[in-house]
PDB file of C-alpha atoms in Angstrom:
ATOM      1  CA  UNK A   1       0.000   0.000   0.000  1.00  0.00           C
ATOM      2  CA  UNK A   2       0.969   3.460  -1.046  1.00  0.00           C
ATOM      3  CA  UNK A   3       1.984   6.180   1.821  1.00  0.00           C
ATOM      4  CA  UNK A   4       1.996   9.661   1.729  1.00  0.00           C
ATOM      5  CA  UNK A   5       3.707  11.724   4.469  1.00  0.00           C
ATOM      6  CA  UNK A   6       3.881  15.816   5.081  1.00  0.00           C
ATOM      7  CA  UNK A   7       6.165  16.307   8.010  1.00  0.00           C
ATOM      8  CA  UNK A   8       4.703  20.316   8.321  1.00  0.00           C
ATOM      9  CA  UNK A   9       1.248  20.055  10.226  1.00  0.00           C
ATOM     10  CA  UNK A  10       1.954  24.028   9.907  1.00  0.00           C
ATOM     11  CA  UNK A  11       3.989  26.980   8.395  1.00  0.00           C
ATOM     12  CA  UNK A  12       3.755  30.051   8.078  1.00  0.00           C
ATOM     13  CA  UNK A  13       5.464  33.162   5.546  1.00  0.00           C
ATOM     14  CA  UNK A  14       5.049  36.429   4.926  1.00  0.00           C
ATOM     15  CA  UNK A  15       3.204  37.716   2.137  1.00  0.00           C
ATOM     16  CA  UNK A  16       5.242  38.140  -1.007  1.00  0.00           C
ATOM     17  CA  UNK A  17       8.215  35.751   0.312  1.00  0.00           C
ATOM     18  CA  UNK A  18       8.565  31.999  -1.028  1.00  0.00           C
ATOM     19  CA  UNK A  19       7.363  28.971   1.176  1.00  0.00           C
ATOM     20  CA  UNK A  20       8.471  25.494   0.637  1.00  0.00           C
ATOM     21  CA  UNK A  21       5.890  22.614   1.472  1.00  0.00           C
ATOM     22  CA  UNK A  22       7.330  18.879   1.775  1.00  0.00           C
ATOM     23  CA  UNK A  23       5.933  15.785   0.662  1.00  0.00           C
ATOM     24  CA  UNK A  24       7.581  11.909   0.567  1.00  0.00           C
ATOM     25  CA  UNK A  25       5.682   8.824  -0.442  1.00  0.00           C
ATOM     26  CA  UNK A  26       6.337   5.332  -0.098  1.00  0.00           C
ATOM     27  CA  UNK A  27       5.548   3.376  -3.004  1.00  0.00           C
ATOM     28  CA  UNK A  28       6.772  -0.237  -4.904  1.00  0.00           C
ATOM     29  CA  UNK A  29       5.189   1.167  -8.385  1.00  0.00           C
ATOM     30  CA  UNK A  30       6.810   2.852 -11.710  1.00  0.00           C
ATOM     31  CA  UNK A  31       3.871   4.831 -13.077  1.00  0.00           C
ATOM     32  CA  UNK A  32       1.343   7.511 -10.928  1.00  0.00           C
ATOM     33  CA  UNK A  33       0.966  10.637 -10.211  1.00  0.00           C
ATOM     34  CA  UNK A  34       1.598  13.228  -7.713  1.00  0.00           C
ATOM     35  CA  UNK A  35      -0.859  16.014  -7.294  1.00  0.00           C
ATOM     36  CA  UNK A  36      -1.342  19.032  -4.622  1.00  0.00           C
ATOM     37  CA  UNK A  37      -4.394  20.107  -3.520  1.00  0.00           C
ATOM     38  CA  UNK A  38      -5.619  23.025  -1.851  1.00  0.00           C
ATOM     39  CA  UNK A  39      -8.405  23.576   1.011  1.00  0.00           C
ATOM     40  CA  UNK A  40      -9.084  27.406   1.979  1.00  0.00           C
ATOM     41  CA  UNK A  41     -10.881  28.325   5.073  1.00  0.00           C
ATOM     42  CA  UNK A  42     -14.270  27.642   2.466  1.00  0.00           C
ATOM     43  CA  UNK A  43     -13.199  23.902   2.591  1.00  0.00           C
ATOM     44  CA  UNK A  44     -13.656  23.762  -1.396  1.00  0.00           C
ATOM     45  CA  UNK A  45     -10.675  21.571  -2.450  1.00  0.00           C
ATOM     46  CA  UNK A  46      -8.952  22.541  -5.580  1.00  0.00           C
ATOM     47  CA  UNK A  47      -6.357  21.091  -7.943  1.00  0.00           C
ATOM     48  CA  UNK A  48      -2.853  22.818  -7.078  1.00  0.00           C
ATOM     49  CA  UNK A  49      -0.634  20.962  -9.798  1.00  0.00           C
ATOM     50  CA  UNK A  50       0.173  17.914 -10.650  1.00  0.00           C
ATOM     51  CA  UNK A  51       3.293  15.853 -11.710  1.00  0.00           C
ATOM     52  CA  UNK A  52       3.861  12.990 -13.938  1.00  0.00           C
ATOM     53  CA  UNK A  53       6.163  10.583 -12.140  1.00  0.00           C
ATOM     54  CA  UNK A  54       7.781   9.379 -16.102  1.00  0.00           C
ATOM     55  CA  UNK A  55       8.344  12.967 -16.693  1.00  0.00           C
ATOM     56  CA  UNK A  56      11.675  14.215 -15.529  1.00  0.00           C
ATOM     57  CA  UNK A  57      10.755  18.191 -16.124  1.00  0.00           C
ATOM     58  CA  UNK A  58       9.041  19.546 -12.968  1.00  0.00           C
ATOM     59  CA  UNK A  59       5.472  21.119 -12.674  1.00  0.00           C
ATOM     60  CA  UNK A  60       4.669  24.616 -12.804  1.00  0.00           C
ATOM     61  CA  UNK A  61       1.744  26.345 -12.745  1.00  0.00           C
ATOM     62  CA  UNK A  62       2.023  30.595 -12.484  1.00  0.00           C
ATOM     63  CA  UNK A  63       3.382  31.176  -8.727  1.00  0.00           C
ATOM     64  CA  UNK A  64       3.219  26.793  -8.020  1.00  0.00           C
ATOM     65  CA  UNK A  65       6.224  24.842  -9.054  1.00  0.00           C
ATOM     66  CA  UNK A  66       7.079  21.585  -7.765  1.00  0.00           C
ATOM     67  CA  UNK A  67      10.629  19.209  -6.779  1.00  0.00           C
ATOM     68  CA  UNK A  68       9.938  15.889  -7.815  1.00  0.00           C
ATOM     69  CA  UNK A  69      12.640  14.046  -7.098  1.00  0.00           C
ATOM     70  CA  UNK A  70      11.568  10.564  -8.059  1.00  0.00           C
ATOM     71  CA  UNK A  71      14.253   8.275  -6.351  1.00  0.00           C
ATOM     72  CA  UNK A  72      13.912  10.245  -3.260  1.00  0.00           C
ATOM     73  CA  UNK A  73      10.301   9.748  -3.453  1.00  0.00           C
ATOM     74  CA  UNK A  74      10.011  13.820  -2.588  1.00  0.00           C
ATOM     75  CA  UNK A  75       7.734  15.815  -4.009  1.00  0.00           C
ATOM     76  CA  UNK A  76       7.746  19.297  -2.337  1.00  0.00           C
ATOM     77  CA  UNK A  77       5.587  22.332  -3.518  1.00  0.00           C
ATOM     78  CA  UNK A  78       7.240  25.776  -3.377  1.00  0.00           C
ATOM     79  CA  UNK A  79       4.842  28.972  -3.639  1.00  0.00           C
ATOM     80  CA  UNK A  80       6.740  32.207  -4.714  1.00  0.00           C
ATOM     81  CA  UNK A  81       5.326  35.505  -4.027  1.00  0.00           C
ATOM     82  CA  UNK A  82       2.735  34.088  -1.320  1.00  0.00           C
ATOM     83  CA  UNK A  83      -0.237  36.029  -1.452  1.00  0.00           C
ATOM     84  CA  UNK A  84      -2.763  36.139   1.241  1.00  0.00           C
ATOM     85  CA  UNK A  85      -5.301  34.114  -0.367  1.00  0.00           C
ATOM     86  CA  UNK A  86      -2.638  31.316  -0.278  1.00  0.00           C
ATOM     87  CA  UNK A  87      -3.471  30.342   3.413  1.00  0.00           C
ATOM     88  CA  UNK A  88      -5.069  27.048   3.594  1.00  0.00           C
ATOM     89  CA  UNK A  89      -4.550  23.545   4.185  1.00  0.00           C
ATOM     90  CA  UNK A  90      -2.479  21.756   1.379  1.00  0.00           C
ATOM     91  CA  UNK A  91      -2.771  18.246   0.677  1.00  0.00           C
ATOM     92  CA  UNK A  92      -0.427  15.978  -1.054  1.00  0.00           C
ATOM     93  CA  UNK A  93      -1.871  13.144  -2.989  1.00  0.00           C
ATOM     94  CA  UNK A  94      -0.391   9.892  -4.925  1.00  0.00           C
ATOM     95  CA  UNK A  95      -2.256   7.772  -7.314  1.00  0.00           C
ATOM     96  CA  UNK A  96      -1.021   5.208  -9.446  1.00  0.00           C
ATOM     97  CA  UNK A  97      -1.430   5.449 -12.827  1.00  0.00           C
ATOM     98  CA  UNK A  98      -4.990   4.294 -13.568  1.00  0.00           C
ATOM     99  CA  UNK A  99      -5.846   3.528 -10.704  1.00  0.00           C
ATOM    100  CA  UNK A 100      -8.873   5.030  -9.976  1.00  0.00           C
ATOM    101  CA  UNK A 101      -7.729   6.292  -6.270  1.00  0.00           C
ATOM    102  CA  UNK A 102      -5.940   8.714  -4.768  1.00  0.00           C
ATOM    103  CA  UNK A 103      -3.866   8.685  -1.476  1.00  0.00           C
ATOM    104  CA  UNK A 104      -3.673  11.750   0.713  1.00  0.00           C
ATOM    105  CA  UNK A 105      -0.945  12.770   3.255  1.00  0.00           C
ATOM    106  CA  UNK A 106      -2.477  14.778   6.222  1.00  0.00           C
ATOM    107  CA  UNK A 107      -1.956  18.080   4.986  1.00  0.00           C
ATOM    108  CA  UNK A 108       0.084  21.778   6.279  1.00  0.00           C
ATOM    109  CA  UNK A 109      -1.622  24.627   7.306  1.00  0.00           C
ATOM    110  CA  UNK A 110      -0.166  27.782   5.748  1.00  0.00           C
ATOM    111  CA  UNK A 111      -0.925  30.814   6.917  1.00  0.00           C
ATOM    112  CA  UNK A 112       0.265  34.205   4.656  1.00  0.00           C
ATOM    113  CA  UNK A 113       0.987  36.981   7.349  1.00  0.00           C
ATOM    114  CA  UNK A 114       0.410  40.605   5.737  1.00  0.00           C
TER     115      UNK A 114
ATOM    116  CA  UNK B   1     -21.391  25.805 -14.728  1.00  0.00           C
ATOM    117  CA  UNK B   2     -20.270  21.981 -14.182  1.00  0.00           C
ATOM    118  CA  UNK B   3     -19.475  20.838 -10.451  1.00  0.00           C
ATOM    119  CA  UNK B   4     -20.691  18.488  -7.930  1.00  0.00           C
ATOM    120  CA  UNK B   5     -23.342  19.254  -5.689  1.00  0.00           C
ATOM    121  CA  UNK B   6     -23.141  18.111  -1.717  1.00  0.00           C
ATOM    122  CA  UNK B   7     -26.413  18.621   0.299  1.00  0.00           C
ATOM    123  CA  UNK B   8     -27.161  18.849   3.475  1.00  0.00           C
ATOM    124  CA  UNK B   9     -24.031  21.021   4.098  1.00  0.00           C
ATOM    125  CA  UNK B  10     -24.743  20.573   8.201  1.00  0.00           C
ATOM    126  CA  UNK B  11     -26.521  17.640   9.096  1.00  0.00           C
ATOM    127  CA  UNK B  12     -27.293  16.776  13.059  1.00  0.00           C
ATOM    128  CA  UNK B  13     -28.437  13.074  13.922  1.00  0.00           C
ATOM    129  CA  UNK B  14     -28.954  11.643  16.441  1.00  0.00           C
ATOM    130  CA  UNK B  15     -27.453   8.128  17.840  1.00  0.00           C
ATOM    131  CA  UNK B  16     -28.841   5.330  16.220  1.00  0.00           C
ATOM    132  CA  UNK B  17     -29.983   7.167  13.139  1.00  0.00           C
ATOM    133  CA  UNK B  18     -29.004   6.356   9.616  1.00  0.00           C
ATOM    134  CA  UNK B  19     -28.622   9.570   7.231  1.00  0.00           C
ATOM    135  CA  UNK B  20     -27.880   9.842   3.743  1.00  0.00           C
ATOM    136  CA  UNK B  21     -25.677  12.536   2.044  1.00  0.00           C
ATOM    137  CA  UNK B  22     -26.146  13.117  -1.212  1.00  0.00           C
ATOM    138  CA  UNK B  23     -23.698  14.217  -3.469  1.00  0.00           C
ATOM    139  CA  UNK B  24     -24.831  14.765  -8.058  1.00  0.00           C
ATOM    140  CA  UNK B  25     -22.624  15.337 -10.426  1.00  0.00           C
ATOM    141  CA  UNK B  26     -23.151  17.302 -14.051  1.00  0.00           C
ATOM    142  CA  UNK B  27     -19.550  16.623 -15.439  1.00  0.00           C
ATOM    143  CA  UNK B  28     -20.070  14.079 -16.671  1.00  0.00           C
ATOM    144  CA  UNK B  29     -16.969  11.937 -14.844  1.00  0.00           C
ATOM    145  CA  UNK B  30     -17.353   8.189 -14.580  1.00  0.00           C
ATOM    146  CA  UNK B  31     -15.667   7.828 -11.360  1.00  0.00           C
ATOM    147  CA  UNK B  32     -17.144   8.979  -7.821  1.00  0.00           C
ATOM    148  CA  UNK B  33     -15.508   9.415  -4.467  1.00  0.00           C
ATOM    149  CA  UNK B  34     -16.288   9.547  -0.790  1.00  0.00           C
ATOM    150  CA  UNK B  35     -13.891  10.981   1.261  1.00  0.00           C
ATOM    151  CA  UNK B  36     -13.811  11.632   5.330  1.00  0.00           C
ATOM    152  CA  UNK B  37     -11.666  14.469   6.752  1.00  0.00           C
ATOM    153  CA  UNK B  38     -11.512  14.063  10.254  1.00  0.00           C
ATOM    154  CA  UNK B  39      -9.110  17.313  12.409  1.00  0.00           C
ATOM    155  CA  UNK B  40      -5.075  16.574  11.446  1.00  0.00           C
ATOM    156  CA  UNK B  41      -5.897  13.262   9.269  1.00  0.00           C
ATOM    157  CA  UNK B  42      -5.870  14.056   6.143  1.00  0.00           C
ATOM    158  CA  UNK B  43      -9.018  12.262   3.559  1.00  0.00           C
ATOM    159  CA  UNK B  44      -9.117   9.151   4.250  1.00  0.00           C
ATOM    160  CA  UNK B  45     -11.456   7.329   1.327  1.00  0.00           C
ATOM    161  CA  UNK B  46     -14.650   5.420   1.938  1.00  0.00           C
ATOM    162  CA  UNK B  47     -16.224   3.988  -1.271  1.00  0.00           C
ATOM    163  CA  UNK B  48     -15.658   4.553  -4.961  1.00  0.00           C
ATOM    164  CA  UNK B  49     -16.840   3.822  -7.668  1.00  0.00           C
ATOM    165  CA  UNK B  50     -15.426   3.732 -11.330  1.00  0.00           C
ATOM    166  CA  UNK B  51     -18.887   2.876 -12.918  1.00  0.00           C
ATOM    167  CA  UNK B  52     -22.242   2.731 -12.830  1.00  0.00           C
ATOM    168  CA  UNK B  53     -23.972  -0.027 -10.746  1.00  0.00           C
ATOM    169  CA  UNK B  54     -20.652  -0.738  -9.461  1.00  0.00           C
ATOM    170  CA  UNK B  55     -18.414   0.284  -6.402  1.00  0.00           C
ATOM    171  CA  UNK B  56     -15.478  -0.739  -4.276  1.00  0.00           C
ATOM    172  CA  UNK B  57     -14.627  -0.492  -0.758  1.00  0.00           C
ATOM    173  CA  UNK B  58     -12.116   2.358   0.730  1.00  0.00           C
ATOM    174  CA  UNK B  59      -9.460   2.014   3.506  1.00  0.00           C
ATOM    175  CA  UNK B  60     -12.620   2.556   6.065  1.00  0.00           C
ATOM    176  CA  UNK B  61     -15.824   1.498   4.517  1.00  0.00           C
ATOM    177  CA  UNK B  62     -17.185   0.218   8.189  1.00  0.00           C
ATOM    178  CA  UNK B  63     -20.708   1.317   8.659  1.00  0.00           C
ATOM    179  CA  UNK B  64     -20.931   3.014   5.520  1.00  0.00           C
ATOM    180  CA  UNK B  65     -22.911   2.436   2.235  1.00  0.00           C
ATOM    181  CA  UNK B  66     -23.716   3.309  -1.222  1.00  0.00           C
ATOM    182  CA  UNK B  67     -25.278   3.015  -4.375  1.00  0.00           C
ATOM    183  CA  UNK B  68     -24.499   4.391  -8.383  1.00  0.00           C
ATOM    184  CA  UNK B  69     -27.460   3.719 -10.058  1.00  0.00           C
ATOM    185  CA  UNK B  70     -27.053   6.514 -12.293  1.00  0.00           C
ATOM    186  CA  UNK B  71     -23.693   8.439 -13.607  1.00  0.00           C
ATOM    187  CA  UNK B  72     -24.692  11.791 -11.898  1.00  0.00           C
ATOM    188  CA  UNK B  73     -25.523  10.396  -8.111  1.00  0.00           C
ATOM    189  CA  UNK B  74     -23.265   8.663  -5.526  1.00  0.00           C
ATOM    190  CA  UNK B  75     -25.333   9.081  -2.279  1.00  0.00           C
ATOM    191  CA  UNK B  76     -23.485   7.985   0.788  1.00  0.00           C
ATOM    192  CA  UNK B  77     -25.325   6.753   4.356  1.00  0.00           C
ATOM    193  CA  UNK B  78     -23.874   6.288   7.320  1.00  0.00           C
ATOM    194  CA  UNK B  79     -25.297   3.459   9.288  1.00  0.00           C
ATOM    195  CA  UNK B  80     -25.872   3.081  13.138  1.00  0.00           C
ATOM    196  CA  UNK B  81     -23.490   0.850  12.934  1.00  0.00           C
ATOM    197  CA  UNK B  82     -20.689   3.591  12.071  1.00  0.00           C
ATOM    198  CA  UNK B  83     -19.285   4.630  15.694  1.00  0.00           C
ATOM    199  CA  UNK B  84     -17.978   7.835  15.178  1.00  0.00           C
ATOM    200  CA  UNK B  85     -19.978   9.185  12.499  1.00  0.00           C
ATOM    201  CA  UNK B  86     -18.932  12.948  13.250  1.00  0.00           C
ATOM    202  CA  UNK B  87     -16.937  14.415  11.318  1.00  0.00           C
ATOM    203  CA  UNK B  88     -16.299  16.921   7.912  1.00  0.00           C
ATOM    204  CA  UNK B  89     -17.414  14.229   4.193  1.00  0.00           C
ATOM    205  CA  UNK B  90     -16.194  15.368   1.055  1.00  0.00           C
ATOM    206  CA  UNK B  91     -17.771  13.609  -2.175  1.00  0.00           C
ATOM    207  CA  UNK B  92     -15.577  14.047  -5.516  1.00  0.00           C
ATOM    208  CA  UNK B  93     -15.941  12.547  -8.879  1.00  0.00           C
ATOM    209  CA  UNK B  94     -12.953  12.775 -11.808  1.00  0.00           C
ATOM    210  CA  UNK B  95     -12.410  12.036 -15.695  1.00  0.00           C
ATOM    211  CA  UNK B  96      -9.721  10.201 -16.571  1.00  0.00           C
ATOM    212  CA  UNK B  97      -7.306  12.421 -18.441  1.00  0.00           C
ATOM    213  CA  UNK B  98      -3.721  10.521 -19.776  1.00  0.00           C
ATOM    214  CA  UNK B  99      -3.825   8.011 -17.274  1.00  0.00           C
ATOM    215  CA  UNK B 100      -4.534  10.671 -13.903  1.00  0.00           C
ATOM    216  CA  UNK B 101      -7.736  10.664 -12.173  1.00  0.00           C
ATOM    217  CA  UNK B 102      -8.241  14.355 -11.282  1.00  0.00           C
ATOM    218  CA  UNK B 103     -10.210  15.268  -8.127  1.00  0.00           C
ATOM    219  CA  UNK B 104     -13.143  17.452  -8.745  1.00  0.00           C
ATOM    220  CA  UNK B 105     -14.598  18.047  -5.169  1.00  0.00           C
ATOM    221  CA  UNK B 106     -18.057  19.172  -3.744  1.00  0.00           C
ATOM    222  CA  UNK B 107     -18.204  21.862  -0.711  1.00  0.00           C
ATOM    223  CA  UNK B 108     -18.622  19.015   1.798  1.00  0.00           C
ATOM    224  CA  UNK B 109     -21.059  17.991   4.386  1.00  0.00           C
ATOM    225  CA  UNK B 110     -20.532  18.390   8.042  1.00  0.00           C
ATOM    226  CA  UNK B 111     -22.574  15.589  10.224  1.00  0.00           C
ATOM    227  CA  UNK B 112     -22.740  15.971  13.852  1.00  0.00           C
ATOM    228  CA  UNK B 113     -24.174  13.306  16.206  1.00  0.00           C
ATOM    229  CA  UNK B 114     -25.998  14.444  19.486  1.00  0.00           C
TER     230      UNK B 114
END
């Protein structure tokens, strides 16, 4: 059985500075995927990014850019220019590819200070 | 606008009780999800299901039920027989797209038992 584990229950940055989030896994398989999620004070989870593990590149999406670093099984999420509406719980999630499921670690709590 | 739809958003029941939450679907996604988030542990999955008229068991499926008779509905009830029903449920369905199942999540449904 997969694992997913986020050592950070919490963190905190200031607004505009960069925050790293960490993420390891435990898994026997080749082929998934590693997503993050987000959960705002609404509760409405949203896709973050995700990462193929056969792709070597990493993920980014605008301000959201990943380290995968496959044989490591690490897959942190770094947020530049935190904004305010950043603060939330963030989930990292592992499903193998095709699947159907998706694992979840327990999540950080970042908070964006003004 | 496509999304899922979770109702009650607060239900209260009392011990002993079975309640249903319902969660619909308009996207059109093949697979369904129940999820429970309970404080500092993450989503931990209940049922699935990948198709209609069919479904498969999660890591804690005691005392918990479903049915997908049609594409757009995955109701969830939990059972008297569940013995800590409180907590925050999160329904999500997800297309497959290049091998990743993609979580598309309702708002959630807070149950409470007196």
């Amino acid at each position: 059985a997969q694992t997913v584990t986020q050592s950070q229950p919490e963190m905190s940055v200031q607004e505009a500075e960069t925050v790293t989030l960490s993420c390891t896994y435990d898994t026997s398989e080749n082929n998934y995927y590693l997503f993050w999620y987000k959960q705002p004070p609404s509760r409405q989870m949203i896709l973050v990014i995700r990462q193929e593990a056969y792709k070597q590149q990493n993920a980014t999406e605008n301000r959201f850019s990943v380290n995968f670093q496959k044989a490591a099984k690490s897959f942190s999420l770094k947020i530049s220019d935190s904004q305010l509406g950043d603060t939330a719980m963030y989930f990292c999630a592992f499903m193998k590819t095709n699947a159907g499921k998706s694992t979840f670690g327990d999540g950080t709590t970042l908070t964006v200070k003004p | 606008d496509g999304g899922i739809t979770q109702s009650p958003k607060y239900l209260f029941r009392k011990e002993g009780q079975n309640v249903t939450l319902s969660c619909e679907q308009n996207l059109n996604h093949d697979a369904m999800y129940w999820y429970r988030q309970d404080p500092g542990q993450g989503l931990r999955l209940i049922y699935y299901s990948q198709i209609v008229n069919d479904f498969q068991k999660g890591d804690i499926a005691e005392g918990y039920s479903v049915s997908r008779e049609k594409k757009e509905s995955f109701p969830l009830t939990v059972t008297s027989a569940q013995k800590n029903p409180t907590a925050f449920y999160l329904c999500a369905s997800s297309g497959i797209t290049s091998g990743a199942n993609v979580l598309t999540f309702g708002a959630g449904s807070r149950l409470t038992v007196l």
